PDB file of C-alpha atoms in Angstrom:
ATOM      1  CA  MET A  27      69.285  26.975 -14.923  1.00 43.00           C
ATOM      2  CA  ALA A  28      69.374  23.172 -15.184  1.00 42.00           C
ATOM      3  CA  ILE A  29      68.294  22.862 -11.547  1.00 43.00           C
ATOM      4  CA  LEU A  30      65.475  25.375 -12.079  1.00 41.00           C
ATOM      5  CA  GLY A  31      64.299  23.427 -15.117  1.00 45.00           C
ATOM      6  CA  LEU A  32      64.290  20.209 -13.120  1.00 41.00           C
ATOM      7  CA  VAL A  33      62.277  21.863 -10.347  1.00 42.00           C
ATOM      8  CA  VAL A  34      59.705  23.057 -12.901  1.00 44.00           C
ATOM      9  CA  VAL A  35      59.407  19.576 -14.419  1.00 43.00           C
ATOM     10  CA  VAL A  36      58.942  17.997 -10.981  1.00 43.00           C
ATOM     11  CA  LEU A  37      56.304  20.560 -10.012  1.00 46.00           C
ATOM     12  CA  VAL A  38      54.371  20.054 -13.245  1.00 48.00           C
ATOM     13  CA  ALA A  39      54.476  16.270 -12.824  1.00 48.00           C
ATOM     14  CA  LEU A  40      53.361  16.611  -9.224  1.00 48.00           C
ATOM     15  CA  GLY A  41      50.576  18.962 -10.261  1.00 47.00           C
ATOM     16  CA  VAL A  42      49.270  16.638 -12.985  1.00 49.00           C
ATOM     17  CA  GLY A  43      49.339  13.649 -10.655  1.00 52.00           C
ATOM     18  CA  THR A  44      47.598  15.565  -7.880  1.00 54.00           C
ATOM     19  CA  TRP A  45      44.980  16.906 -10.307  1.00 48.00           C
ATOM     20  CA  ARG A  46      44.094  13.361 -11.370  1.00 53.00           C
ATOM     21  CA  TYR A  47      43.740  12.374  -7.731  1.00 53.00           C
ATOM     22  CA  VAL A  48      41.645  15.426  -6.813  1.00 54.00           C
ATOM     23  CA  SER A  49      39.362  14.893  -9.818  1.00 59.00           C
ATOM     24  CA  SER A  50      38.383  11.509  -8.376  1.00 60.00           C
ATOM     25  CA  LEU A  51      37.274  12.911  -5.011  1.00 65.00           C
ATOM     26  CA  THR A  52      33.754  13.726  -3.835  1.00 72.00           C
ATOM     27  CA  GLY A  53      32.622  17.307  -3.290  1.00 65.00           C
ATOM     28  CA  GLU A  54      32.927  16.968   0.488  1.00 83.00           C
ATOM     29  CA  GLN A  55      36.454  15.614   0.181  1.00 80.00           C
ATOM     30  CA  LYS A  56      37.474  18.516  -2.062  1.00 74.00           C
ATOM     31  CA  ILE A  57      36.101  21.003   0.468  1.00 81.00           C
ATOM     32  CA  ALA A  58      38.059  19.281   3.235  1.00 88.00           C
ATOM     33  CA  ILE A  59      41.289  19.596   1.197  1.00 88.00           C
ATOM     34  CA  LYS A  60      40.551  23.253   0.445  1.00 87.00           C
ATOM     35  CA  ASP A  61      40.018  23.941   4.158  1.00 91.00           C
ATOM     36  CA  ALA A  62      43.295  22.177   5.022  1.00 93.00           C
ATOM     37  CA  ILE A  63      45.179  24.327   2.483  1.00 94.00           C
ATOM     38  CA  ASN A  64      43.567  27.471   3.839  1.00 95.00           C
ATOM     39  CA  ASN A  65      44.704  26.452   7.314  1.00 95.00           C
ATOM     40  CA  VAL A  66      48.314  26.323   6.056  1.00 95.00           C
ATOM     41  CA  PHE A  67      48.003  29.965   5.006  1.00 96.00           C
ATOM     42  CA  ILE A  68      46.125  30.956   8.160  1.00 95.00           C
ATOM     43  CA  ARG A  69      48.887  29.527  10.366  1.00 95.00           C
ATOM     44  CA  ALA A  70      51.586  31.209   8.260  1.00 96.00           C
ATOM     45  CA  GLU A  71      49.757  34.527   8.516  1.00 96.00           C
ATOM     46  CA  ALA A  72      49.365  34.141  12.290  1.00 94.00           C
ATOM     47  CA  ARG A  73      53.135  33.583  12.598  1.00 96.00           C
ATOM     48  CA  GLY A  74      53.899  36.708  10.589  1.00 96.00           C
ATOM     49  CA  VAL A  75      55.252  34.853   7.530  1.00 97.00           C
ATOM     50  CA  PHE A  76      53.217  37.297   5.453  1.00 96.00           C
ATOM     51  CA  PRO A  77      51.164  40.237   6.724  1.00 94.00           C
ATOM     52  CA  LYS A  78      47.512  40.011   7.666  1.00 95.00           C
ATOM     53  CA  ALA A  79      45.395  42.061   5.309  1.00 96.00           C
ATOM     54  CA  PRO A  80      43.437  44.946   6.828  1.00 97.00           C
ATOM     55  CA  ALA A  81      39.742  45.235   6.126  1.00 98.00           C
ATOM     56  CA  PHE A  82      40.549  47.439   3.123  1.00 98.00           C
ATOM     57  CA  GLU A  83      43.962  47.927   1.510  1.00 98.00           C
ATOM     58  CA  THR A  84      44.397  50.989  -0.706  1.00 97.00           C
ATOM     59  CA  ARG A  85      48.219  51.178  -0.609  1.00 96.00           C
ATOM     60  CA  TYR A  86      48.859  48.121  -2.730  1.00 97.00           C
ATOM     61  CA  HIS A  87      50.768  49.490  -5.717  1.00 98.00           C
ATOM     62  CA  ASN A  88      54.218  48.536  -4.415  1.00 97.00           C
ATOM     63  CA  ASP A  89      53.221  44.875  -4.329  1.00 96.00           C
ATOM     64  CA  TYR A  90      50.861  44.927  -7.317  1.00 98.00           C
ATOM     65  CA  PRO A  91      52.089  47.754  -9.579  1.00 98.00           C
ATOM     66  CA  ALA A  92      50.375  46.455 -12.732  1.00 98.00           C
ATOM     67  CA  LEU A  93      46.961  47.275 -11.244  1.00 98.00           C
ATOM     68  CA  ARG A  94      47.686  50.917 -12.062  1.00 98.00           C
ATOM     69  CA  LEU A  95      46.947  49.987 -15.686  1.00 98.00           C
ATOM     70  CA  LEU A  96      43.298  49.491 -14.834  1.00 98.00           C
ATOM     71  CA  GLU A  97      42.979  52.684 -12.833  1.00 98.00           C
ATOM     72  CA  GLU A  98      44.765  54.758 -15.478  1.00 98.00           C
ATOM     73  CA  ASN A  99      42.506  53.315 -18.187  1.00 98.00           C
ATOM     74  CA  HIS A 100      39.245  53.524 -16.276  1.00 98.00           C
ATOM     75  CA  LYS A 101      37.485  55.444 -19.064  1.00 98.00           C
ATOM     76  CA  VAL A 102      38.388  52.788 -21.651  1.00 98.00           C
ATOM     77  CA  ILE A 103      37.092  50.052 -19.343  1.00 98.00           C
ATOM     78  CA  ARG A 104      33.957  52.013 -18.484  1.00 98.00           C
ATOM     79  CA  ASP A 105      33.108  52.665 -22.146  1.00 98.00           C
ATOM     80  CA  GLU A 106      33.319  48.969 -23.006  1.00 98.00           C
ATOM     81  CA  CYS A 107      31.310  48.083 -19.906  1.00 98.00           C
ATOM     82  CA  VAL A 108      28.534  50.520 -20.915  1.00 98.00           C
ATOM     83  CA  LYS A 109      28.278  48.757 -24.288  1.00 98.00           C
ATOM     84  CA  LEU A 110      27.996  45.395 -22.553  1.00 98.00           C
ATOM     85  CA  LEU A 111      25.140  46.676 -20.422  1.00 98.00           C
ATOM     86  CA  GLY A 112      23.251  47.001 -23.703  1.00 97.00           C
ATOM     87  CA  ILE A 113      23.047  43.181 -23.667  1.00 96.00           C
ATOM     88  CA  LYS A 114      22.625  42.921 -19.902  1.00 96.00           C
ATOM     89  CA  ASN A 115      19.865  40.331 -20.298  1.00 94.00           C
ATOM     90  CA  LYS A 116      22.444  37.977 -21.853  1.00 95.00           C
ATOM     91  CA  LEU A 117      24.992  38.333 -19.059  1.00 96.00           C
ATOM     92  CA  THR A 118      25.485  35.339 -16.762  1.00 94.00           C
ATOM     93  CA  ASP A 119      23.723  35.145 -13.400  1.00 92.00           C
ATOM     94  CA  MET A 120      26.134  34.912 -10.477  1.00 89.00           C
ATOM     95  CA  GLU A 121      24.389  31.721  -9.384  1.00 83.00           C
ATOM     96  CA  ALA A 122      25.875  29.982 -12.451  1.00 80.00           C
ATOM     97  CA  MET A 123      29.338  31.152 -11.361  1.00 79.00           C
ATOM     98  CA  GLY A 124      29.094  29.326  -8.049  1.00 68.00           C
ATOM     99  CA  GLY A 125      27.660  32.228  -6.053  1.00 51.00           C
ATOM    100  CA  GLY A 126      25.364  29.989  -4.059  1.00 50.00           C
ATOM    101  CA  TYR A 127      25.200  32.361  -1.094  1.00 45.00           C
ATOM    102  CA  THR A 128      22.853  34.579  -3.140  1.00 44.00           C
ATOM    103  CA  VAL A 129      20.310  31.806  -3.586  1.00 43.00           C
ATOM    104  CA  GLY A 130      17.243  31.333  -1.419  1.00 44.00           C
ATOM    105  CA  GLY A 131      16.413  32.847   1.957  1.00 41.00           C
ATOM    106  CA  ILE A 132      14.468  36.070   2.313  1.00 36.00           C
ATOM    107  CA  HIS A 133      16.280  37.803  -0.525  1.00 42.00           C
ATOM    108  CA  THR A 134      17.963  36.648  -3.737  1.00 58.00           C
ATOM    109  CA  ALA A 135      20.354  39.208  -5.193  1.00 77.00           C
ATOM    110  CA  GLN A 136      19.840  40.250  -8.802  1.00 89.00           C
ATOM    111  CA  TRP A 137      23.505  39.940  -9.690  1.00 94.00           C
ATOM    112  CA  LYS A 138      25.046  39.313 -13.100  1.00 95.00           C
ATOM    113  CA  THR A 139      28.588  38.858 -14.367  1.00 96.00           C
ATOM    114  CA  PHE A 140      30.611  39.297 -17.507  1.00 97.00           C
ATOM    115  CA  MET A 141      33.638  37.049 -17.097  1.00 97.00           C
ATOM    116  CA  PHE A 142      36.967  37.642 -18.810  1.00 98.00           C
ATOM    117  CA  LYS A 143      39.033  34.962 -17.125  1.00 97.00           C
ATOM    118  CA  SER A 144      38.658  31.917 -14.909  1.00 94.00           C
ATOM    119  CA  GLY A 145      42.072  30.323 -14.816  1.00 93.00           C
ATOM    120  CA  SER A 146      42.365  31.009 -18.552  1.00 94.00           C
ATOM    121  CA  PHE A 147      40.850  33.774 -20.652  1.00 97.00           C
ATOM    122  CA  ILE A 148      37.423  33.188 -22.189  1.00 97.00           C
ATOM    123  CA  GLU A 149      38.262  34.316 -25.693  1.00 97.00           C
ATOM    124  CA  GLU A 150      34.655  34.555 -26.895  1.00 96.00           C
ATOM    125  CA  ASN A 151      33.955  37.103 -24.167  1.00 97.00           C
ATOM    126  CA  CYS A 152      37.247  38.937 -24.559  1.00 98.00           C
ATOM    127  CA  ARG A 153      36.355  39.767 -28.155  1.00 97.00           C
ATOM    128  CA  LEU A 154      33.350  41.736 -26.845  1.00 98.00           C
ATOM    129  CA  ALA A 155      35.615  44.010 -24.757  1.00 98.00           C
ATOM    130  CA  PRO A 156      38.968  43.863 -26.570  1.00 98.00           C
ATOM    131  CA  LYS A 157      40.639  46.943 -25.081  1.00 98.00           C
ATOM    132  CA  THR A 158      39.852  45.877 -21.530  1.00 98.00           C
ATOM    133  CA  SER A 159      41.009  42.340 -22.308  1.00 98.00           C
ATOM    134  CA  ASP A 160      44.344  43.630 -23.637  1.00 98.00           C
ATOM    135  CA  LEU A 161      44.906  45.511 -20.385  1.00 98.00           C
ATOM    136  CA  LEU A 162      44.088  42.443 -18.312  1.00 98.00           C
ATOM    137  CA  ARG A 163      46.557  40.279 -20.213  1.00 98.00           C
ATOM    138  CA  ARG A 164      49.334  42.586 -18.987  1.00 98.00           C
ATOM    139  CA  ILE A 165      48.612  41.937 -15.305  1.00 98.00           C
ATOM    140  CA  PRO A 166      50.427  38.922 -13.773  1.00 97.00           C
ATOM    141  CA  ASP A 167      49.126  36.359 -11.272  1.00 97.00           C
ATOM    142  CA  VAL A 168      45.431  37.056 -11.941  1.00 98.00           C
ATOM    143  CA  TYR A 169      43.169  33.995 -11.940  1.00 96.00           C
ATOM    144  CA  THR A 170      39.637  35.361 -12.059  1.00 96.00           C
ATOM    145  CA  VAL A 171      38.349  38.548 -13.679  1.00 98.00           C
ATOM    146  CA  PHE A 172      34.820  39.710 -14.314  1.00 98.00           C
ATOM    147  CA  PHE A 173      32.479  42.670 -14.261  1.00 98.00           C
ATOM    148  CA  SER A 174      30.225  42.341 -11.221  1.00 97.00           C
ATOM    149  CA  VAL A 175      26.862  43.872 -12.214  1.00 97.00           C
ATOM    150  CA  LEU A 176      24.554  44.463  -9.266  1.00 97.00           C
ATOM    151  CA  ASP A 177      21.031  45.715  -9.880  1.00 97.00           C
ATOM    152  CA  PRO A 178      19.467  48.572  -7.885  1.00 97.00           C
ATOM    153  CA  HIS A 179      18.275  47.918  -4.323  1.00 96.00           C
ATOM    154  CA  GLN A 180      20.132  44.642  -3.948  1.00 96.00           C
ATOM    155  CA  HIS A 181      21.984  43.211  -0.965  1.00 96.00           C
ATOM    156  CA  ILE A 182      24.580  40.433  -1.166  1.00 95.00           C
ATOM    157  CA  PRO A 183      24.213  38.612   2.161  1.00 94.00           C
ATOM    158  CA  PRO A 184      27.108  38.158   4.628  1.00 96.00           C
ATOM    159  CA  HIS A 185      29.412  35.319   3.612  1.00 94.00           C
ATOM    160  CA  PHE A 186      32.980  34.025   3.785  1.00 94.00           C
ATOM    161  CA  GLY A 187      35.189  33.637   0.728  1.00 93.00           C
ATOM    162  CA  TYR A 188      36.777  30.378  -0.301  1.00 91.00           C
ATOM    163  CA  TYR A 189      40.556  30.693  -0.679  1.00 95.00           C
ATOM    164  CA  LYS A 190      43.242  32.383   1.425  1.00 96.00           C
ATOM    165  CA  GLY A 191      45.834  32.304  -1.369  1.00 97.00           C
ATOM    166  CA  PHE A 192      44.086  35.192  -3.126  1.00 96.00           C
ATOM    167  CA  LEU A 193      43.613  38.850  -2.439  1.00 98.00           C
ATOM    168  CA  ARG A 194      40.584  40.342  -4.141  1.00 98.00           C
ATOM    169  CA  TYR A 195      40.795  43.586  -6.074  1.00 98.00           C
ATOM    170  CA  HIS A 196      37.814  45.778  -6.934  1.00 98.00           C
ATOM    171  CA  LEU A 197      37.898  48.647  -9.405  1.00 98.00           C
ATOM    172  CA  GLY A 198      34.912  50.983  -9.374  1.00 98.00           C
ATOM    173  CA  VAL A 199      33.712  50.990 -13.005  1.00 98.00           C
ATOM    174  CA  ILE A 200      30.141  52.337 -12.971  1.00 98.00           C
ATOM    175  CA  ILE A 201      29.132  53.739  -9.588  1.00 98.00           C
ATOM    176  CA  PRO A 202      25.850  55.709  -9.504  1.00 98.00           C
ATOM    177  CA  GLN A 203      26.544  59.411  -8.827  1.00 97.00           C
ATOM    178  CA  ASP A 204      30.108  58.323  -7.999  1.00 97.00           C
ATOM    179  CA  ASN A 205      28.707  57.283  -4.621  1.00 97.00           C
ATOM    180  CA  ALA A 206      28.129  60.828  -3.389  1.00 97.00           C
ATOM    181  CA  ASP A 207      25.331  59.469  -1.186  1.00 97.00           C
ATOM    182  CA  ARG A 208      27.306  56.356  -0.096  1.00 97.00           C
ATOM    183  CA  ARG A 209      24.596  53.983  -1.222  1.00 98.00           C
ATOM    184  CA  CYS A 210      26.972  51.482  -2.899  1.00 98.00           C
ATOM    185  CA  TRP A 211      29.104  49.836  -0.263  1.00 98.00           C
ATOM    186  CA  LEU A 212      31.193  46.863   0.763  1.00 98.00           C
ATOM    187  CA  ARG A 213      31.446  45.873   4.433  1.00 98.00           C
ATOM    188  CA  ILE A 214      34.109  43.624   5.977  1.00 98.00           C
ATOM    189  CA  ASN A 215      34.694  42.291   9.463  1.00 98.00           C
ATOM    190  CA  ALA A 216      38.448  41.615   9.536  1.00 98.00           C
ATOM    191  CA  ASP A 217      38.624  40.700  13.225  1.00 97.00           C
ATOM    192  CA  LEU A 218      40.280  37.268  13.450  1.00 94.00           C
ATOM    193  CA  ALA A 219      38.441  36.216  16.607  1.00 96.00           C
ATOM    194  CA  ASP A 220      35.085  37.161  15.108  1.00 97.00           C
ATOM    195  CA  ASN A 221      35.854  35.278  11.907  1.00 96.00           C
ATOM    196  CA  LYS A 222      36.875  32.176  13.815  1.00 94.00           C
ATOM    197  CA  ARG A 223      33.367  32.048  15.305  1.00 97.00           C
ATOM    198  CA  ARG A 224      31.828  31.764  11.786  1.00 95.00           C
ATOM    199  CA  ASP A 225      28.854  33.782  12.987  1.00 97.00           C
ATOM    200  CA  LYS A 226      27.498  35.827  10.078  1.00 97.00           C
ATOM    201  CA  SER A 227      25.591  38.170  12.387  1.00 97.00           C
ATOM    202  CA  LEU A 228      28.979  39.626  13.394  1.00 98.00           C
ATOM    203  CA  ILE A 229      29.050  41.473  10.070  1.00 98.00           C
ATOM    204  CA  ASP A 230      27.487  44.333  12.049  1.00 98.00           C
ATOM    205  CA  ARG A 231      30.955  44.941  13.537  1.00 98.00           C
ATOM    206  CA  GLY A 232      32.461  45.420  10.082  1.00 98.00           C
ATOM    207  CA  GLU A 233      34.042  48.448   8.394  1.00 98.00           C
ATOM    208  CA  TYR A 234      32.507  50.085   5.317  1.00 98.00           C
ATOM    209  CA  TYR A 235      34.094  50.944   1.983  1.00 98.00           C
ATOM    210  CA  ASN A 236      32.283  53.091  -0.584  1.00 98.00           C
ATOM    211  CA  TRP A 237      33.312  52.454  -4.189  1.00 98.00           C
ATOM    212  CA  LYS A 238      34.460  55.333  -6.389  1.00 98.00           C
ATOM    213  CA  GLU A 239      34.823  55.293 -10.148  1.00 98.00           C
ATOM    214  CA  GLY A 240      38.402  54.645 -11.216  1.00 98.00           C
ATOM    215  CA  GLU A 241      39.563  53.771  -7.696  1.00 98.00           C
ATOM    216  CA  GLY A 242      40.747  50.363  -6.535  1.00 98.00           C
ATOM    217  CA  VAL A 243      40.729  48.498  -3.255  1.00 98.00           C
ATOM    218  CA  MET A 244      42.080  45.116  -2.156  1.00 98.00           C
ATOM    219  CA  PHE A 245      40.868  42.854   0.622  1.00 98.00           C
ATOM    220  CA  ASP A 246      40.996  39.314   1.964  1.00 98.00           C
ATOM    221  CA  ASP A 247      37.859  37.652   0.622  1.00 96.00           C
ATOM    222  CA  THR A 248      37.931  34.971   3.334  1.00 96.00           C
ATOM    223  CA  PHE A 249      36.923  37.567   5.931  1.00 97.00           C
ATOM    224  CA  LEU A 250      33.207  37.890   6.651  1.00 97.00           C
ATOM    225  CA  HIS A 251      31.726  40.448   4.243  1.00 97.00           C
ATOM    226  CA  ASP A 252      28.596  41.670   2.521  1.00 97.00           C
ATOM    227  CA  ALA A 253      27.765  44.343  -0.047  1.00 97.00           C
ATOM    228  CA  ALA A 254      24.845  46.367  -1.346  1.00 97.00           C
ATOM    229  CA  ASN A 255      23.642  48.646  -4.097  1.00 98.00           C
ATOM    230  CA  GLU A 256      21.014  50.787  -2.431  1.00 98.00           C
ATOM    231  CA  SER A 257      20.857  53.231  -5.353  1.00 98.00           C
ATOM    232  CA  ASP A 258      18.324  53.414  -8.195  1.00 97.00           C
ATOM    233  CA  GLU A 259      20.859  52.451 -10.890  1.00 98.00           C
ATOM    234  CA  VAL A 260      23.087  49.532 -11.823  1.00 98.00           C
ATOM    235  CA  ARG A 261      26.463  49.331 -10.064  1.00 98.00           C
ATOM    236  CA  VAL A 262      29.474  47.684 -11.759  1.00 98.00           C
ATOM    237  CA  VAL A 263      32.858  46.866 -10.276  1.00 98.00           C
ATOM    238  CA  MET A 264      35.661  44.920 -11.922  1.00 98.00           C
ATOM    239  CA  TRP A 265      36.594  41.970  -9.738  1.00 98.00           C
ATOM    240  CA  LEU A 266      40.019  40.301  -9.824  1.00 98.00           C
ATOM    241  CA  ASP A 267      41.377  37.430  -7.758  1.00 98.00           C
ATOM    242  CA  VAL A 268      45.143  37.959  -7.533  1.00 98.00           C
ATOM    243  CA  ALA A 269      47.684  35.498  -6.138  1.00 97.00           C
ATOM    244  CA  ARG A 270      48.728  36.795  -2.736  1.00 97.00           C
ATOM    245  CA  ARG A 271      52.315  37.959  -2.150  1.00 97.00           C
ATOM    246  CA  MET A 272      54.105  35.345  -0.019  1.00 97.00           C
ATOM    247  CA  PRO A 273      57.636  34.027   0.566  1.00 97.00           C
ATOM    248  CA  TRP A 274      58.915  32.039  -2.415  1.00 96.00           C
ATOM    249  CA  TYR A 275      58.223  28.590  -0.965  1.00 95.00           C
ATOM    250  CA  LEU A 276      54.600  29.424  -0.154  1.00 96.00           C
ATOM    251  CA  HIS A 277      54.291  31.189  -3.510  1.00 96.00           C
ATOM    252  CA  LEU A 278      55.305  27.989  -5.316  1.00 95.00           C
ATOM    253  CA  PHE A 279      52.891  25.960  -3.193  1.00 95.00           C
ATOM    254  CA  ASN A 280      50.113  28.455  -3.908  1.00 96.00           C
ATOM    255  CA  LYS A 281      50.803  28.390  -7.657  1.00 95.00           C
ATOM    256  CA  LEU A 282      50.701  24.588  -7.660  1.00 93.00           C
ATOM    257  CA  VAL A 283      47.372  24.578  -5.801  1.00 93.00           C
ATOM    258  CA  LEU A 284      45.926  27.173  -8.189  1.00 93.00           C
ATOM    259  CA  PHE A 285      47.085  25.167 -11.193  1.00 90.00           C
ATOM    260  CA  ILE A 286      45.240  22.125  -9.869  1.00 88.00           C
ATOM    261  CA  ILE A 287      42.114  24.088  -8.964  1.00 87.00           C
ATOM    262  CA  HIS A 288      41.784  25.540 -12.447  1.00 86.00           C
ATOM    263  CA  GLN A 289      41.990  22.117 -14.111  1.00 82.00           C
ATOM    264  CA  GLU A 290      39.087  20.873 -12.003  1.00 78.00           C
ATOM    265  CA  GLY A 291      35.758  20.097 -13.669  1.00 76.00           C
ATOM    266  CA  SER A 292      33.691  22.626 -11.731  1.00 76.00           C
ATOM    267  CA  VAL A 293      35.952  25.481 -12.870  1.00 81.00           C
ATOM    268  CA  LYS A 294      35.700  24.310 -16.474  1.00 82.00           C
ATOM    269  CA  ARG A 295      31.897  24.370 -16.112  1.00 86.00           C
ATOM    270  CA  ILE A 296      32.114  27.943 -14.849  1.00 88.00           C
ATOM    271  CA  ARG A 297      34.043  28.905 -17.988  1.00 88.00           C
ATOM    272  CA  ARG A 298      31.407  27.260 -20.184  1.00 90.00           C
ATOM    273  CA  ASN A 299      28.545  28.891 -18.286  1.00 90.00           C
ATOM    274  CA  ALA A 300      30.215  32.285 -18.541  1.00 93.00           C
ATOM    275  CA  GLN A 301      30.393  32.374 -22.345  1.00 93.00           C
ATOM    276  CA  ILE A 302      28.140  35.060 -23.797  1.00 92.00           C
ATOM    277  CA  GLU A 303      26.278  34.405 -27.012  1.00 86.00           C
ATOM    278  CA  VAL A 304      25.441  37.496 -29.075  1.00 82.00           C
TER     279      VAL A 304
END
C-alpha cells in the first residue's frame, strides 16, 4: 500500500507539472502533442496490445458493465430529456463546445447540446435532470457526457475525432419513429488504410448504424465518420466519452493525459459555455 501511495503521489506531481507546462504552449504545439499521444495508442493497437475497435461495437457490456444502467433506465432519461426540449432555445450550440467541423461550408448543422460533464460534472445543469445525473455518477471512467440534439434534415459532415484514448458511447434517447424508416444514422469508415489517407471523401466506404431508442453502441471516434437526421423531428442521443480499456501501464498513462487535458483552459471554457440559465 505504501508503494501504491508513493506511485499516486508521483503521478499527481508529474501531472501538475506537465499541466503547467502544457498551459504555456501555443494551440499548434498542443495539437502536435495530442497527435504524438494518439500515435502511441495507434502503434499499441497495431501491435495488438489492445484490440482495434470495429466500426460499431454492440457487445461491450463485459468491458463496460455500468452502461447497462443507462439502457435499463432509458424511460427515466427520455422523460427528463423531453422536459429539457421545452427550453431547447436555451441549449448550447455545438459550435461553442468545440464542434468546429459543423461551421461554414455549404451546410452548417443545427446541432445543440445539453452537457452533464466535461471532466467534472456541471452541477447547474445536473440539477435540471437530476435522475439522469444520478445514473451518470455511477458510471466510472466517463469524461464527457451530453445530450446531442440534432434538428430535422441536418447532416454532420465527415470528420475525424480527436483522441484515441476514448471510446464513444451513444444511447438512443429520442429517435423519431424509433428509426423505422432508417432516417437517423451514423456512418463510420473503420478501414485503417483509408483513415491513414485522411481523405474525407472515403466516408462513402463506411458502414451505417441506425439508432434505436434505449439501445447503445460504442465506436472509435478517431475513425472517419458522419451522421444525419433526415427525419422531420428532433433526434437526441446521449453521448459519452469513456476511457478505453487498455493494459494497466497504458491505462495509467491515459488517465494522466486525461487529467491534464481536463485542467486545460479550453476545457474550462467549454464547461462555462455549457451552463444553462433558466
